[in-house]
């Protein structure tokens, strides 16, 4: 594992749905941080030589029988600590304050009033009175609450520093010991000045240098890759997605023609994707790229298959077989570069409490075969998706690749419901391209929707075109807003845009005479239809 050479904040995860957001906010302040389960080994955590700790929120009450604890080393380290929500209650409970048990949940916005404006945590805080002028919003003091229990009596030496109407102790600190606690969630976007609080904690209070930038990352990673790879050859499965594209570019910068990329075109990509991969990496960047046209093999294997799980299994297995076959042709290669990113690492860590070295094939389906014993090189292992994009920008990858939205490993197979035929795939691709084109023209693709796509339904309905009656299939359009893809809301797209997309799809796409828009959030729906 490459230990960071940067000032590091450790976030201990107590199970809040917002824990990852804390990490992202710290990184946005250009400070390196890592997120660990609260029960991670003290040696591992202290091995990072952290400059401070953040304790996340979580679903428990400190009075629960098996309530997660505050590990001893945290306070013993003497380092600054910020407890958020459950983290606040835990700090309070551990230091001799009193937490009031409650069955009632306070959820939603609240107005924060600062009692101690000179406290470092609120340095630069814009008050309600200033806010009209400075940020054009009356909501400057809005914070997001989501808690049951709350702190009733502060531990000795603590001082209340902010309150809301319902929470007289919305924030408190013992500045001498660098201990801070907030009842609300500074990490969520609904807390208007939440970024300021996080940045004040890590920079002013913990004293971290704000030196975690994509340029520095690239410089360090390239020299590290050179050291790790030496004179060996290295293989990479390129999918055209942002992660594998950024890895390919980084490794190529580091070791040039020692890198060979394998690109398997299974015919389930979006419109123009395969061509773009070849253009960007083979022609423009001059990489050694072996492109395998496996469209027929995949179409044959999927013929007549209706069940989505079966589709995934077939695609996963065939991908592996082809990858193995083609990799063998390239001779002995011991190293494999992968686009594993930090959320994959956190997920496997919280599953088995140890940062497992999981294999994520670029197609995310099944993993590479056991008997291919590669040593993995994963340069993006510690980056969030938005950081990967920033690195991609610094590496001057084309915006179409950097801003490409997440795409499932099994590709259009799980968006082409029912039987997969080449004609149906082509209709789906065309409809999807129209929808994406409309969104791009309205500049809604980067920030307003995190994932948008078309689905072809295996349902026919009656329509009328000209003088004739039609009986054709239905396209569903899906567009969601989300922070982490675990929960999502449907994007409130302008009606005019939907009207244009629908008109164009029905007119231009063969086999389709009706368009519907999916207005289901996740949960209870999922993002994909399958
Ligand atoms: P759901 O449909 O579960 O999707 O709400 C959440 C996110 O995961 C993506 N997804 C996949 N990604 N292989 C992948 O690499 C898959 O089999 C797969 N299935 C869903 C989905 O596009 C969304 O971003």
Coordinates of C-alpha atoms and ligand atoms in Angstrom, one line a residue:
X1 CA 0.0 0.0 0.0
X2 CA 1.4 3.4 -0.8
X3 CA 1.3 5.5 2.3
X4 CA 0.4 9.1 1.7
X5 CA 3.2 11.6 1.8
X6 CA 0.6 14.3 2.6
X7 CA -0.9 15.6 5.8
X8 CA -3.7 13.1 6.5
X9 CA -7.0 13.3 8.2
X10 CA -8.6 10.0 9.3
X11 CA -12.4 9.7 9.2
X12 CA -13.8 7.0 11.4
X13 CA -17.0 5.6 9.9
X14 CA -19.9 4.9 12.3
X15 CA -22.3 3.9 9.5
X16 CA -23.8 7.2 8.4
X17 CA -25.0 7.3 4.8
X18 CA -23.1 10.6 4.6
X19 CA -19.6 9.2 5.7
X20 CA -18.2 9.3 2.2
X21 CA -19.3 12.8 1.8
X22 CA -17.2 13.8 4.7
X23 CA -14.2 12.4 2.9
X24 CA -15.1 14.2 -0.2
X25 CA -15.4 17.5 1.5
X26 CA -12.0 17.1 3.2
X27 CA -10.5 16.3 -0.2
X28 CA -12.2 19.3 -1.7
X29 CA -10.3 21.4 0.9
X30 CA -7.2 19.9 -0.9
X31 CA -6.4 17.8 2.2
X32 CA -5.8 14.1 1.9
X33 CA -8.0 11.9 4.1
X34 CA -9.0 8.3 4.4
X35 CA -12.2 6.7 5.6
X36 CA -12.0 3.6 7.9
X37 CA -14.5 1.6 9.8
X38 CA -14.5 2.7 13.4
X39 CA -13.2 -0.7 14.5
X40 CA -10.1 -0.7 12.2
X41 CA -6.9 -1.6 13.8
X42 CA -5.1 1.2 15.8
X43 CA -1.8 0.3 14.1
X44 CA -3.3 0.8 10.7
X45 CA -4.8 4.1 11.5
X46 CA -1.8 5.5 13.4
X47 CA 0.5 4.2 10.7
X48 CA -0.9 7.1 8.6
X49 CA 0.5 9.6 11.2
X50 CA -2.8 11.5 11.0
X51 CA -3.1 15.2 11.9
X52 CA -6.6 14.8 13.2
X53 CA -9.8 12.7 13.3
X54 CA -13.4 13.1 12.2
X55 CA -16.0 10.8 13.7
X56 CA -18.9 10.3 11.4
X57 CA -22.6 10.1 12.2
X58 CA -24.3 6.7 12.5
X59 CA -27.6 5.0 13.1
X60 CA -26.9 3.9 16.7
X61 CA -27.7 5.4 20.1
X62 CA -24.7 5.4 22.5
X63 CA -27.1 3.5 24.8
X64 CA -27.5 0.6 22.4
X65 CA -26.2 -2.7 23.8
X66 CA -23.6 -3.1 21.1
X67 CA -23.1 0.6 20.3
X68 CA -19.9 1.3 18.4
X69 CA -17.3 2.8 20.6
X70 CA -14.7 5.6 20.5
X71 CA -11.4 3.8 20.2
X72 CA -9.0 4.7 23.0
X73 CA -6.2 5.8 20.7
X74 CA -8.2 8.7 19.3
X75 CA -8.2 10.7 22.5
X76 CA -4.8 9.3 23.7
X77 CA -3.2 10.7 20.5
X78 CA -3.9 14.3 21.7
X79 CA -4.9 15.2 18.1
X80 CA -7.8 17.4 17.2
X81 CA -11.2 15.5 16.8
X82 CA -14.4 16.6 15.2
X83 CA -17.4 14.6 16.1
X84 CA -20.4 14.8 13.8
X85 CA -23.9 13.8 15.0
X86 CA -23.4 10.3 16.5
X87 CA -19.7 11.2 16.6
X88 CA -20.7 14.2 18.8
X89 CA -22.7 12.0 21.1
X90 CA -19.9 9.5 21.3
X91 CA -17.3 12.2 22.2
X92 CA -19.7 13.6 24.8
X93 CA -20.6 10.2 26.3
X94 CA -16.9 9.2 26.5
X95 CA -15.8 12.4 28.1
X96 CA -18.4 12.5 30.9
X97 CA -21.2 14.6 29.4
X98 CA -24.8 13.4 29.1
X99 CA -26.6 12.3 26.0
X100 CA -30.4 12.4 26.2
X101 CA -32.0 9.3 24.7
X102 CA -34.8 10.0 22.3
X103 CA -37.3 8.1 20.2
X104 CA -38.0 11.1 18.1
X105 CA -36.0 11.9 15.1
X106 CA -35.2 15.5 14.1
X107 CA -34.7 15.5 10.3
X108 CA -34.4 18.4 8.0
X109 CA -33.1 22.0 7.9
X110 CA -32.5 24.2 10.9
X111 CA -31.2 27.7 11.3
X112 CA -27.8 27.9 13.1
X113 CA -26.9 30.8 15.3
X114 CA -23.2 31.2 16.2
X115 CA -22.6 32.1 19.9
X116 CA -18.8 32.1 19.6
X117 CA -17.9 33.9 16.4
X118 CA -14.2 33.8 17.3
X119 CA -14.1 30.0 17.4
X120 CA -11.8 28.6 14.7
X121 CA -14.5 26.2 13.5
X122 CA -16.6 29.2 12.4
X123 CA -13.8 31.4 11.0
X124 CA -15.1 33.3 8.0
X125 CA -18.7 32.3 8.8
X126 CA -21.2 34.6 7.0
X127 CA -23.9 35.6 9.3
X128 CA -27.6 36.0 8.3
X129 CA -27.2 39.8 8.2
X130 CA -24.2 39.7 5.9
X131 CA -25.5 36.9 3.7
X132 CA -27.9 38.9 1.6
X133 CA -25.0 41.0 0.4
X134 CA -22.3 38.4 0.2
X135 CA -23.8 35.2 -1.1
X136 CA -27.2 36.5 -2.1
X137 CA -29.0 34.0 0.1
X138 CA -31.0 34.3 3.2
X139 CA -30.2 30.7 3.9
X140 CA -26.6 31.2 4.9
X141 CA -27.2 29.7 8.4
X142 CA -29.1 26.7 7.2
X143 CA -27.7 23.4 8.5
X144 CA -29.0 19.9 8.1
X145 CA -30.2 17.9 11.1
X146 CA -30.7 14.1 11.1
X147 CA -30.6 12.7 14.6
X148 CA -32.6 11.1 17.4
X149 CA -30.5 11.4 20.6
X150 CA -28.8 14.6 21.5
X151 CA -26.3 16.1 23.9
X152 CA -28.0 17.4 27.1
X153 CA -25.0 18.2 29.2
X154 CA -21.5 19.0 27.8
X155 CA -18.5 17.2 29.2
X156 CA -16.2 19.3 31.6
X157 CA -14.2 22.0 29.8
X158 CA -16.5 22.2 26.8
X159 CA -18.3 25.3 25.7
X160 CA -21.4 25.7 23.6
X161 CA -20.5 27.6 20.5
X162 CA -23.7 27.5 18.4
X163 CA -27.4 26.7 18.7
X164 CA -30.6 26.2 16.8
X165 CA -34.1 26.5 18.0
X166 CA -34.4 22.8 18.8
X167 CA -30.8 22.2 19.8
X168 CA -29.3 24.6 22.3
X169 CA -26.1 22.6 22.0
X170 CA -25.8 22.4 18.2
X171 CA -22.0 22.8 18.3
X172 CA -19.5 22.8 21.2
X173 CA -15.8 22.7 21.7
X174 CA -12.9 22.4 24.1
X175 CA -10.4 24.5 22.2
X176 CA -7.5 23.7 24.4
X177 CA -7.7 20.1 23.6
X178 CA -8.8 20.6 20.0
X179 CA -12.1 18.8 20.5
X180 CA -15.1 19.9 18.5
X181 CA -18.6 18.5 18.0
X182 CA -21.5 19.4 15.9
X183 CA -25.0 18.0 16.0
X184 CA -25.8 18.8 12.4
X185 CA -24.2 17.4 9.2
X186 CA -21.7 19.9 7.7
X187 CA -20.8 17.4 5.0
X188 CA -24.2 17.6 3.1
X189 CA -24.9 20.2 0.6
X190 CA -28.0 21.4 2.5
X191 CA -25.7 22.8 5.1
X192 CA -24.9 25.9 3.2
X193 CA -21.6 26.8 4.9
X194 CA -20.7 23.2 5.7
X195 CA -17.6 23.2 3.5
X196 CA -16.2 26.1 5.5
X197 CA -16.6 24.2 8.7
X198 CA -14.8 21.1 7.4
X199 CA -12.1 23.2 5.8
X200 CA -11.6 25.2 9.1
X201 CA -11.3 22.0 11.0
X202 CA -8.7 20.4 8.8
X203 CA -6.7 23.4 7.9
X204 CA -7.0 25.9 10.8
X205 CA -7.5 23.4 13.7
X206 CA -5.5 20.4 12.5
X207 CA -2.9 22.5 10.7
X208 CA -3.0 20.4 7.5
X209 CA -1.3 21.8 4.4
X210 CA -3.8 22.1 1.5
X211 CA -1.5 20.3 -0.8
X212 CA -3.6 17.5 -2.2
X213 CA -4.1 18.6 -5.8
X214 CA -4.4 16.7 -9.1
X215 CA -1.2 18.1 -10.5
X216 CA 0.8 16.9 -7.4
X217 CA -1.0 13.6 -7.5
X218 CA 0.0 13.0 -11.2
X219 CA 3.6 14.0 -10.6
X220 CA 4.0 11.7 -7.6
X221 CA 2.0 8.8 -9.1
X222 CA 4.1 8.8 -12.3
X223 CA 7.3 8.5 -10.4
X224 CA 5.8 5.8 -8.2
X225 CA 4.5 3.9 -11.3
X226 CA 8.0 4.0 -12.8
X227 CA 9.5 2.6 -9.7
X228 CA 6.9 -0.2 -9.4
X229 CA 6.8 -1.2 -13.0
X230 CA 10.6 -0.9 -13.7
X231 CA 11.3 -2.5 -17.1
X232 CA 8.4 -4.9 -17.1
X233 CA 5.4 -4.9 -19.4
X234 CA 2.0 -4.1 -18.1
X235 CA -1.5 -4.9 -19.3
X236 CA -4.7 -2.9 -19.0
X237 CA -8.3 -3.7 -19.9
X238 CA -9.5 -0.5 -21.4
X239 CA -13.3 0.1 -21.4
X240 CA -13.4 3.7 -22.4
X241 CA -14.9 4.7 -19.1
X242 CA -13.3 7.5 -17.2
X243 CA -11.5 5.3 -14.6
X244 CA -9.7 3.0 -17.0
X245 CA -9.0 5.9 -19.4
X246 CA -7.3 7.9 -16.7
X247 CA -5.3 4.9 -15.5
X248 CA -4.2 4.1 -19.1
X249 CA -3.1 7.7 -19.6
X250 CA -1.2 7.8 -16.3
X251 CA 0.6 4.5 -16.9
X252 CA 1.4 5.5 -20.5
X253 CA 2.9 8.7 -19.3
X254 CA 5.0 6.7 -16.8
X255 CA 6.2 3.8 -18.9
X256 CA 5.1 4.5 -22.5
X257 CA 5.2 1.4 -24.8
X258 CA 5.7 -1.0 -21.9
X259 CA 1.9 -0.6 -21.5
X260 CA -0.4 -2.7 -23.7
X261 CA -4.2 -1.9 -23.6
X262 CA -6.7 -4.5 -24.5
X263 CA -10.1 -3.2 -25.7
X264 CA -12.8 -5.7 -26.1
X265 CA -15.7 -4.4 -28.2
X266 CA -18.7 -6.5 -27.2
X267 CA -21.2 -4.5 -29.2
X268 CA -23.0 -3.3 -26.0
X269 CA -21.4 0.1 -25.9
X270 CA -23.1 3.4 -26.4
X271 CA -23.1 5.2 -29.8
X272 CA -19.6 6.2 -31.0
X273 CA -17.9 4.9 -27.9
X274 CA -15.7 2.2 -29.5
X275 CA -14.6 4.7 -32.2
X276 CA -13.7 7.3 -29.6
X277 CA -11.6 4.9 -27.6
X278 CA -9.6 4.0 -30.6
X279 CA -9.3 7.6 -31.8
X280 CA -8.2 8.9 -28.4
X281 CA -5.8 6.3 -27.2
X282 CA -4.5 4.7 -30.4
X283 CA -4.3 7.7 -32.8
X284 CA -4.0 10.7 -30.5
X285 CA -2.0 9.3 -27.6
X286 CA -0.2 6.7 -29.6
X287 CA -0.7 3.8 -27.1
X288 CA -0.2 0.2 -27.9
X289 CA -3.8 -0.7 -28.1
X290 CA -5.1 -4.1 -29.2
X291 CA -8.8 -3.8 -30.2
X292 CA -10.7 -7.0 -30.3
X293 CA -14.0 -7.1 -32.2
X294 CA -16.0 -9.6 -30.3
X295 CA -19.4 -8.4 -31.3
X296 CA -20.5 -11.6 -33.1
X297 CA -19.3 -13.8 -30.3
X298 CA -21.4 -11.8 -27.8
X299 CA -24.5 -11.6 -30.0
X300 CA -24.4 -15.3 -30.5
X301 CA -24.0 -16.0 -26.8
X302 CA -26.8 -13.7 -25.8
X303 CA -29.2 -14.9 -28.5
X304 CA -32.6 -15.8 -27.0
X305 CA -31.6 -14.9 -23.4
X306 CA -34.2 -12.9 -21.6
X307 CA -33.2 -13.1 -17.9
X308 CA -31.0 -10.2 -16.8
X309 CA -28.9 -12.2 -14.4
X310 CA -28.3 -14.7 -17.1
X311 CA -27.3 -11.9 -19.4
X312 CA -24.8 -10.6 -16.8
X313 CA -23.4 -14.1 -16.2
X314 CA -22.9 -14.8 -19.9
X315 CA -21.3 -11.4 -20.6
X316 CA -19.0 -11.7 -17.6
X317 CA -17.8 -15.2 -18.5
X318 CA -17.3 -14.5 -22.2
X319 CA -15.4 -11.3 -21.4
X320 CA -13.0 -13.2 -19.2
X321 CA -12.6 -16.0 -21.8
X322 CA -11.8 -13.4 -24.5
X323 CA -9.5 -11.4 -22.3
X324 CA -7.6 -14.5 -21.4
X325 CA -7.3 -15.7 -24.9
X326 CA -6.1 -12.3 -26.2
X327 CA -3.7 -11.7 -23.3
X328 CA -2.0 -15.0 -23.9
X329 CA -1.2 -13.9 -27.5
X330 CA 0.7 -11.0 -26.1
X331 CA 3.3 -13.2 -24.3
X332 CA 4.3 -13.2 -20.6
X333 CA 2.9 -10.2 -18.8
X334 CA 2.9 -10.2 -15.0
X335 CA 1.4 -6.8 -14.2
X336 CA -2.2 -5.7 -14.6
X337 CA -3.3 -2.0 -14.2
X338 CA -6.8 -1.5 -13.0
X339 CA -9.1 1.4 -12.5
X340 CA -10.1 0.6 -8.9
X341 CA -11.2 3.8 -7.2
X342 CA -11.7 4.7 -3.6
X343 CA -15.4 3.9 -3.3
X344 CA -14.6 0.3 -4.4
X345 CA -12.0 0.1 -1.7
X346 CA -14.2 1.5 1.0
X347 CA -17.0 -0.9 0.0
X348 CA -14.9 -3.9 0.3
X349 CA -13.4 -2.6 3.5
X350 CA -16.8 -2.2 5.1
X351 CA -17.9 -5.6 3.9
X352 CA -15.0 -7.5 5.6
X353 CA -13.5 -4.8 7.8
X354 CA -10.1 -5.1 6.1
X355 CA -9.1 -3.3 3.0
X356 CA -9.4 -6.3 0.8
X357 CA -7.6 -6.3 -2.5
X358 CA -10.7 -7.0 -4.5
X359 CA -10.5 -7.5 -8.2
X360 CA -12.7 -5.2 -10.1
X361 CA -12.5 -6.1 -13.8
X362 CA -13.2 -3.1 -15.9
X363 CA -16.5 -4.8 -16.6
X364 CA -17.3 -5.4 -13.0
X365 CA -18.7 -8.7 -13.6
X366 CA -17.2 -11.6 -11.8
X367 CA -13.5 -10.8 -11.9
X368 CA -10.6 -12.2 -13.8
X369 CA -9.9 -15.9 -13.7
X370 CA -8.1 -17.4 -10.8
X371 CA -5.4 -18.9 -12.9
X372 CA -4.3 -15.6 -14.3
X373 CA -2.1 -14.5 -11.5
X374 CA -1.5 -10.8 -12.1
X375 CA 0.1 -8.4 -9.8
X376 CA -2.4 -5.5 -9.6
X377 CA -1.3 -1.9 -10.1
X378 CA -4.1 0.5 -9.0
X379 CA -3.1 4.1 -9.2
X380 CA -6.5 5.5 -8.5
X381 CA -7.1 3.4 -5.4
X382 CA -7.3 6.4 -3.2
X383 CA -9.3 8.8 -5.4
X384 CA -13.0 9.6 -5.5
X385 CA -14.8 9.8 -8.9
X386 CA -14.7 13.6 -9.0
X387 CA -10.9 13.5 -8.2
X388 CA -10.4 11.0 -11.0
X389 CA -12.2 13.5 -13.3
X390 CA -10.0 16.3 -12.2
X391 CA -6.9 14.2 -12.8
X392 CA -8.3 13.4 -16.2
X393 CA -8.7 17.1 -16.9
X394 CA -5.1 17.8 -15.8
X395 CA -4.0 15.0 -18.1
X396 CA -5.9 16.7 -20.9
X397 CA -8.2 13.8 -21.8
X398 CA -11.1 14.8 -24.0
X399 CA -14.2 16.1 -22.1
X400 CA -16.4 13.4 -23.7
X401 CA -14.3 10.8 -21.8
X402 CA -13.9 12.7 -18.6
X403 CA -17.6 13.5 -18.3
X404 CA -18.8 10.2 -19.6
X405 CA -21.5 9.1 -17.1
X406 CA -21.1 5.8 -15.3
X407 CA -22.0 2.9 -17.4
X408 CA -22.7 -0.6 -16.2
X409 CA -20.2 -3.4 -17.0
X410 CA -22.8 -5.5 -18.9
X411 CA -23.5 -2.4 -21.0
X412 CA -26.6 -2.0 -23.0
X413 CA -27.5 -5.6 -22.3
X414 CA -29.3 -4.5 -19.1
X415 CA -31.0 -1.6 -20.8
X416 CA -32.2 -3.6 -23.7
X417 CA -35.0 -5.4 -21.9
X418 CA -36.1 -8.7 -23.4
X419 CA -34.3 -10.3 -26.2
X420 CA -31.0 -8.8 -27.4
X421 CA -30.8 -8.4 -31.1
X422 CA -28.6 -6.2 -33.1
X423 CA -31.5 -4.2 -34.5
X424 CA -32.9 -3.6 -31.0
X425 CA -29.5 -2.5 -29.8
X426 CA -29.1 -0.1 -32.6
X427 CA -32.5 1.4 -31.8
X428 CA -31.6 1.8 -28.2
X429 CA -28.2 3.3 -29.1
X430 CA -29.9 5.8 -31.4
X431 CA -32.5 6.8 -28.8
X432 CA -29.9 7.1 -26.1
X433 CA -27.7 9.3 -28.3
X434 CA -30.6 11.6 -29.0
X435 CA -31.4 12.0 -25.3
X436 CA -27.8 12.6 -24.4
X437 CA -27.4 15.1 -27.2
X438 CA -30.4 17.1 -26.0
X439 CA -29.1 17.1 -22.4
X440 CA -25.6 18.1 -23.6
X441 CA -27.0 21.0 -25.7
X442 CA -28.9 22.2 -22.6
X443 CA -25.7 21.8 -20.6
X444 CA -27.5 19.5 -18.1
X445 CA -25.1 16.6 -18.4
X446 CA -22.3 17.5 -16.1
X447 CA -23.8 18.7 -12.9
X448 CA -27.6 18.5 -13.2
X449 CA -27.9 14.8 -13.9
X450 CA -25.4 12.2 -12.7
X451 CA -26.7 9.5 -14.9
X452 CA -29.1 9.7 -17.9
X453 CA -29.9 7.1 -20.4
X454 CA -32.6 5.3 -22.5
X455 CA -34.0 1.9 -22.0
X456 CA -35.8 -0.2 -24.6
X457 CA -38.8 -2.0 -23.3
X458 CA -40.0 -5.3 -24.7
X459 CA -43.6 -3.9 -24.9
X460 CA -45.5 -2.8 -27.9
X461 CA -48.2 -0.2 -28.0
X462 CA -50.4 1.3 -30.6
X463 CA -49.6 4.6 -32.2
X464 CA -50.6 6.6 -35.2
X465 CA -48.2 8.1 -37.7
X466 CA -49.4 9.9 -40.8
X467 CA -52.5 8.0 -41.8
X468 CA -51.3 4.7 -40.5
X469 CA -51.6 2.8 -37.3
X470 CA -48.3 1.6 -35.8
X471 CA -47.5 -1.1 -33.3
X472 CA -44.0 -0.6 -32.0
X473 CA -41.8 -0.7 -28.9
X474 CA -41.4 1.8 -26.1
X475 CA -38.4 3.8 -25.0
X476 CA -38.1 4.8 -21.4
X477 CA -35.9 7.8 -20.5
X478 CA -34.2 7.8 -17.1
X479 CA -32.3 10.7 -15.6
X480 CA -31.2 10.9 -12.0
X481 CA -29.5 13.2 -9.6
X482 CA -27.4 11.5 -6.9
X483 CA -24.3 12.0 -4.7
X484 CA -23.3 8.4 -4.4
X485 CA -25.6 6.2 -6.6
X486 CA -26.8 4.5 -3.5
X487 CA -29.8 6.8 -3.3
X488 CA -31.1 8.9 -6.2
X489 CA -33.9 11.2 -7.2
X490 CA -35.3 11.6 -10.7
X491 CA -34.0 14.7 -12.4
X492 CA -36.6 17.5 -12.9
X493 CA -35.8 18.0 -16.5
X494 CA -37.4 20.9 -18.4
X495 CA -40.6 19.7 -20.1
X496 CA -39.5 21.3 -23.4
X497 CA -36.3 19.2 -23.4
X498 CA -38.3 16.0 -22.8
X499 CA -40.7 17.0 -25.6
X500 CA -37.9 17.5 -28.1
X501 CA -36.2 14.3 -27.1
X502 CA -39.5 12.4 -27.4
X503 CA -40.3 13.9 -30.8
X504 CA -36.9 13.2 -32.2
X505 CA -36.8 9.6 -30.9
X506 CA -40.2 8.7 -32.3
X507 CA -39.4 10.3 -35.7
X508 CA -35.8 9.1 -36.0
X509 CA -35.6 5.7 -34.3
X510 CA -36.9 2.7 -36.1
X511 CA -39.1 0.3 -34.1
X512 CA -40.2 2.9 -31.5
X513 CA -43.5 4.9 -31.4
X514 CA -43.7 5.9 -27.8
X515 CA -41.5 7.5 -25.1
X516 CA -42.0 7.6 -21.4
X517 CA -40.0 9.3 -18.6
X518 CA -39.2 7.4 -15.4
X519 CA -40.3 9.4 -12.3
X520 CA -39.2 6.8 -9.7
X521 CA -36.6 7.6 -7.0
X522 CA -34.1 5.2 -5.5
X523 CA -35.3 3.6 -3.2
X524 CA -37.8 2.2 -3.9
X525 CA -36.6 1.9 -7.6
X526 CA -33.1 1.3 -8.8
X527 CA -31.3 3.4 -11.3
X528 CA -31.1 0.7 -14.0
X529 CA -34.2 -1.2 -15.1
X530 CA -32.5 -4.5 -16.1
Ligands
LIG1 P1 -28.7 0.5 -9.5 O1 -29.4 0.1 -10.8 O2 -28.4 -0.7 -8.6 O3 -27.3 1.1 -10.0 O4 -29.4 1.6 -8.8 C1 -26.4 1.8 -9.2 C2 -25.2 2.2 -10.1 O5 -24.5 1.0 -10.5 C3 -24.5 0.9 -11.9 N1 -24.6 -0.6 -12.2 C4 -23.6 -1.3 -12.6 N2 -22.3 -1.0 -12.7 N3 -21.8 -3.3 -13.3 C5 -21.4 -2.0 -13.1 O6 -20.2 -1.8 -13.3 C6 -23.1 -3.7 -13.2 O7 -23.5 -4.8 -13.4 C7 -24.0 -2.6 -12.8 N4 -25.4 -2.6 -12.5 C8 -25.7 -1.3 -12.2 C9 -25.6 1.7 -12.4 O8 -25.4 2.1 -13.7 C10 -25.6 2.8 -11.4 O9 -24.7 3.8 -11.7

